[in-house]
mmCIF file of C-alpha atoms in Angstrom:
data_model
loop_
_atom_site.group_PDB
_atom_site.id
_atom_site.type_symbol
_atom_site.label_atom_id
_atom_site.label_comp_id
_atom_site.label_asym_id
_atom_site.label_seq_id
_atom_site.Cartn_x
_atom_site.Cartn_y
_atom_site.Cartn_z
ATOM 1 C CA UNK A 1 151.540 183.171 -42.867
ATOM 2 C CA UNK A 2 154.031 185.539 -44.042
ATOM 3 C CA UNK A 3 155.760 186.686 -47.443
ATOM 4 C CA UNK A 4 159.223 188.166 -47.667
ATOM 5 C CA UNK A 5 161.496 188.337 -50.646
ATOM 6 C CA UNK A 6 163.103 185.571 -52.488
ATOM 7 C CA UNK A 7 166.723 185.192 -51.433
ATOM 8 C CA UNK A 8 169.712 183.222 -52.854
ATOM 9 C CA UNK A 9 169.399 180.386 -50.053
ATOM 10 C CA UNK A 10 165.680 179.440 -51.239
ATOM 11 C CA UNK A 11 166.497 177.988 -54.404
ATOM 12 C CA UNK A 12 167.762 174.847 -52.351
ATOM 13 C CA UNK A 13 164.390 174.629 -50.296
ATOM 14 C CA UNK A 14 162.243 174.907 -53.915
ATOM 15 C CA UNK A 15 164.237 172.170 -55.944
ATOM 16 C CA UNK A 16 163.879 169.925 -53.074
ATOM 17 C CA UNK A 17 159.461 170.198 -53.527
ATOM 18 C CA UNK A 18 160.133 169.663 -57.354
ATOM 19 C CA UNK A 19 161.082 165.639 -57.354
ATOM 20 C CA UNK A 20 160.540 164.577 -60.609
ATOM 21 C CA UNK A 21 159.525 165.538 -63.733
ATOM 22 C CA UNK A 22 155.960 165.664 -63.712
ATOM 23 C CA UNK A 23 155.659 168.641 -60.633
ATOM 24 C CA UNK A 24 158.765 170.109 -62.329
ATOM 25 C CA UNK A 25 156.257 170.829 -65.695
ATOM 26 C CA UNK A 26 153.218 171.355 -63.892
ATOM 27 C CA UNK A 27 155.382 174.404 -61.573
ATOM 28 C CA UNK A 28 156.776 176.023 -64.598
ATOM 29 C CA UNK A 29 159.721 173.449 -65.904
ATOM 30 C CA UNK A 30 159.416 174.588 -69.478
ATOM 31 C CA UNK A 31 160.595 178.106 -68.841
ATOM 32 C CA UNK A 32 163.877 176.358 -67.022
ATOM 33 C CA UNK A 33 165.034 173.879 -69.250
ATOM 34 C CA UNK A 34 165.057 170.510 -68.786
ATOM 35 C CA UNK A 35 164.722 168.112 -65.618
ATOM 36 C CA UNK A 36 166.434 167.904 -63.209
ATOM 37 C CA UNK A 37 166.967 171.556 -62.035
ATOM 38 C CA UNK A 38 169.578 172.623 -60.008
ATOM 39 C CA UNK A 39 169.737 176.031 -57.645
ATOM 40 C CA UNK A 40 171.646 177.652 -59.947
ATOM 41 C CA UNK A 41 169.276 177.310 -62.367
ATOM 42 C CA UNK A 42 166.227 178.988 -60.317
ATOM 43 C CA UNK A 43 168.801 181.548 -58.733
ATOM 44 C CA UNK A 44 170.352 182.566 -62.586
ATOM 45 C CA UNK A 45 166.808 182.953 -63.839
ATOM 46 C CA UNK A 46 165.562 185.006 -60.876
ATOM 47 C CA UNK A 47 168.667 187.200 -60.024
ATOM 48 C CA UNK A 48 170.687 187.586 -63.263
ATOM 49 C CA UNK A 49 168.047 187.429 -65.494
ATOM 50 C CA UNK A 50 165.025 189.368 -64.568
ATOM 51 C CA UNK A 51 162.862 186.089 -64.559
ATOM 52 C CA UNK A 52 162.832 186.429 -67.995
ATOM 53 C CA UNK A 53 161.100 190.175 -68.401
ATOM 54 C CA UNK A 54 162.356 192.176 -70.345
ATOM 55 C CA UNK A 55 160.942 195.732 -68.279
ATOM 56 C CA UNK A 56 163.505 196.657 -65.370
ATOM 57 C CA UNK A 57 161.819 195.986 -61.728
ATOM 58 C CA UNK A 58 158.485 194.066 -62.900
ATOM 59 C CA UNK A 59 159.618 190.567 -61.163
ATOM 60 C CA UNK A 60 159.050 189.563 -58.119
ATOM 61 C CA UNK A 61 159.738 186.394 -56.273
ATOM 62 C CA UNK A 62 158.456 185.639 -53.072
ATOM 63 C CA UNK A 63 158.480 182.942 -50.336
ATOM 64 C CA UNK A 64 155.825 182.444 -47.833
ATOM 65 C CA UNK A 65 156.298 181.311 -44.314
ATOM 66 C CA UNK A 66 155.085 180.704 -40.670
ATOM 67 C CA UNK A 67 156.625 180.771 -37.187
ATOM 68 C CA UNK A 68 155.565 176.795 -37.114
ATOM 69 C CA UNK A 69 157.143 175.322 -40.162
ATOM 70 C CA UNK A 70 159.390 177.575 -41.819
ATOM 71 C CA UNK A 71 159.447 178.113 -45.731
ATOM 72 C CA UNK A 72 156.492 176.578 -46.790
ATOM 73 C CA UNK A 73 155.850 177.951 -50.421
ATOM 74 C CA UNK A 74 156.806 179.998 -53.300
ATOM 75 C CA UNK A 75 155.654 181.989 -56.211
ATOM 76 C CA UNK A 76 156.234 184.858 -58.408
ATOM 77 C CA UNK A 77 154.644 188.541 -59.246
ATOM 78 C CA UNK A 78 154.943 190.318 -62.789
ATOM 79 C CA UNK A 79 153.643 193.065 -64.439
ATOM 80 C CA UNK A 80 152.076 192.213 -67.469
ATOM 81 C CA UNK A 81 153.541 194.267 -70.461
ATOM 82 C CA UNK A 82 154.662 196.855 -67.979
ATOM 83 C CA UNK A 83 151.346 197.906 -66.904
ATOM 84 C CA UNK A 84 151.498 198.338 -63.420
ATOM 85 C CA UNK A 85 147.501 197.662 -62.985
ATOM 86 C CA UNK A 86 147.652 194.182 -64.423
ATOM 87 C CA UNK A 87 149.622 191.506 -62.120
ATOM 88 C CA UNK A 88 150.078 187.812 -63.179
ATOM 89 C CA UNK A 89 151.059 185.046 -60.705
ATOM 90 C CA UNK A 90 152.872 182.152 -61.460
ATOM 91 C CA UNK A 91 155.703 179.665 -60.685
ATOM 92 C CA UNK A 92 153.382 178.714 -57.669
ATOM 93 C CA UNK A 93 154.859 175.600 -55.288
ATOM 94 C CA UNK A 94 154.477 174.764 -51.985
ATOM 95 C CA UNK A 95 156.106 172.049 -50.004
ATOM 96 C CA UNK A 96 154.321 168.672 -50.575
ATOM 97 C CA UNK A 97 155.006 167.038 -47.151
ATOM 98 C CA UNK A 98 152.746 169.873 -46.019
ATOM 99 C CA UNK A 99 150.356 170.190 -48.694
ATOM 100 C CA UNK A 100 146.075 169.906 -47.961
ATOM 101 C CA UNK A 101 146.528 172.109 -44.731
ATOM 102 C CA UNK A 102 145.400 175.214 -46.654
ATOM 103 C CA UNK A 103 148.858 176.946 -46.828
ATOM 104 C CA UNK A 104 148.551 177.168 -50.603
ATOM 105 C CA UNK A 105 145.561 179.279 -50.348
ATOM 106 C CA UNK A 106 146.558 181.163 -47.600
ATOM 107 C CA UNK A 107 149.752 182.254 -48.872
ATOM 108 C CA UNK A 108 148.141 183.414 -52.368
ATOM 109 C CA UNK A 109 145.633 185.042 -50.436
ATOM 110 C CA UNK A 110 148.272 187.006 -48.939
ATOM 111 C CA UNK A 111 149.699 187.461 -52.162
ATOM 112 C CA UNK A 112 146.418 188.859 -53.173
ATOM 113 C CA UNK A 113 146.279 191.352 -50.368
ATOM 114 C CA UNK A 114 149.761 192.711 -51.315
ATOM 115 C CA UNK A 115 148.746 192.864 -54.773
ATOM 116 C CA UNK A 116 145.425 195.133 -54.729
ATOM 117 C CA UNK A 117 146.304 197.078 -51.413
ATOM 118 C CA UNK A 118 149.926 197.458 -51.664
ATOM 119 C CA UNK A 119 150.853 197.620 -55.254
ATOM 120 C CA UNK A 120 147.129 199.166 -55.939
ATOM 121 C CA UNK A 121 146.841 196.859 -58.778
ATOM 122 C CA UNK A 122 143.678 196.433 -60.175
ATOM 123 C CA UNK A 123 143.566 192.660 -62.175
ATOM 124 C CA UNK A 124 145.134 189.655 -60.938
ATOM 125 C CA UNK A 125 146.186 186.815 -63.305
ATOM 126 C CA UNK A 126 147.319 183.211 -63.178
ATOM 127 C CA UNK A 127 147.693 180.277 -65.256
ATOM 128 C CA UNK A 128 147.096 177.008 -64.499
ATOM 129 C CA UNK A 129 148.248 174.103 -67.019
ATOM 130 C CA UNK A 130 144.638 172.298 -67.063
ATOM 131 C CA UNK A 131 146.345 168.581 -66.261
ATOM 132 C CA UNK A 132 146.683 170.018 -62.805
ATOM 133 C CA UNK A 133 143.593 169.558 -60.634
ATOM 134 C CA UNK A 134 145.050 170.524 -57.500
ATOM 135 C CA UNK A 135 146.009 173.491 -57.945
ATOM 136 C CA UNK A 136 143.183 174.454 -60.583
ATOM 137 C CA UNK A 137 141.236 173.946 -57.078
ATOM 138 C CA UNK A 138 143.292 175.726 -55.131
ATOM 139 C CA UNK A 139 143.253 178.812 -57.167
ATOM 140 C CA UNK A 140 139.344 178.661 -57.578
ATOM 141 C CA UNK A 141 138.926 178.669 -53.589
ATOM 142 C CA UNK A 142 141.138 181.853 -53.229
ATOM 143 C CA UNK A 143 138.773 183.331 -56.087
ATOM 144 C CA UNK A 144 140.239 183.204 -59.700
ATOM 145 C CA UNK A 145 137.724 182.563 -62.314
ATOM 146 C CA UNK A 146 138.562 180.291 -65.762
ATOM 147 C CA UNK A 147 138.885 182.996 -68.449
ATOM 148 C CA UNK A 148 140.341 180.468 -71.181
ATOM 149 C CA UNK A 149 141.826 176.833 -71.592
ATOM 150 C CA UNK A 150 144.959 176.866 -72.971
ATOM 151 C CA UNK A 151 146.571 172.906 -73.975
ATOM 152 C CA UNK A 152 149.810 171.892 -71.734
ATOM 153 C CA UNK A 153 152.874 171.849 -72.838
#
């Protein structure tokens, strides 16, 4: 498993995991407008607009990979109100022909290895709507804790 930047081409790969409306809310839907979502959308909102924060160079949107089977997930970095200790996950997909092999865990524990011994952060954060189970479980194996419930959307 491997991370590398986001590029243009990915957006394509992403909207194709996101087939209806349900996965589209549970990966992040309501900070992209409405269903269905196109490319463009995902590309605007990560290139032109900063993934919606406001502070210069605190996004950062990355695909995972492997030698085997190619892109296999996606999900975002932030700095939370510019702090540069505090790091928040989110936007968190991977492919669902391949899903239950462990390559969501594996590429957010890469994520986390980046975090604390690249970037020297020293908090990670993610948010999980709490009408998704599987990744709620998924996040809890690679060692997030619940800190607070907050209602869906």
């Amino acid at each position: 498993m491997r991370l590398r930047p986001y590029k243009s081409c990915d957006a394509k790969k992403i909207i194709s995991w996101i087939k209806d409306e349900e996965v589209f809310l549970k990966w992040g839907g309501d900070h992209f407008g409405l269903y269905p979502i196109s490319a463009e959308i995902i590309d605007n909102k990560y290139l032109n607009d900063n993934g919606d924060c406001k502070e210069e160079d605190n996004f950062y949107p990355w695909i995972a990979f492997t030698d085997e089977d190619g892109v296999i997930g996606h999900f975002i970095m932030r700095y939370i109100h510019g702090n540069n200790k505090v790091l928040r996950f989110g936007w968190v997909i991977v492919d669902d022909s391949i899903r239950g092999k462990g390559y969501g865990t594996s590429m957010l524990r890469t994520g986390l290895y980046y975090a604390f011994n690249i970037l020297g952060v020293h908090t990670v954060t993610i948010g999980v709507f709490e009408h998704n189970d599987i990744a709620h479980s998924c996040y809890k194996k690679v060692g997030f804790v619940d800190k607070e419930i907050v209602p869906s959307p």
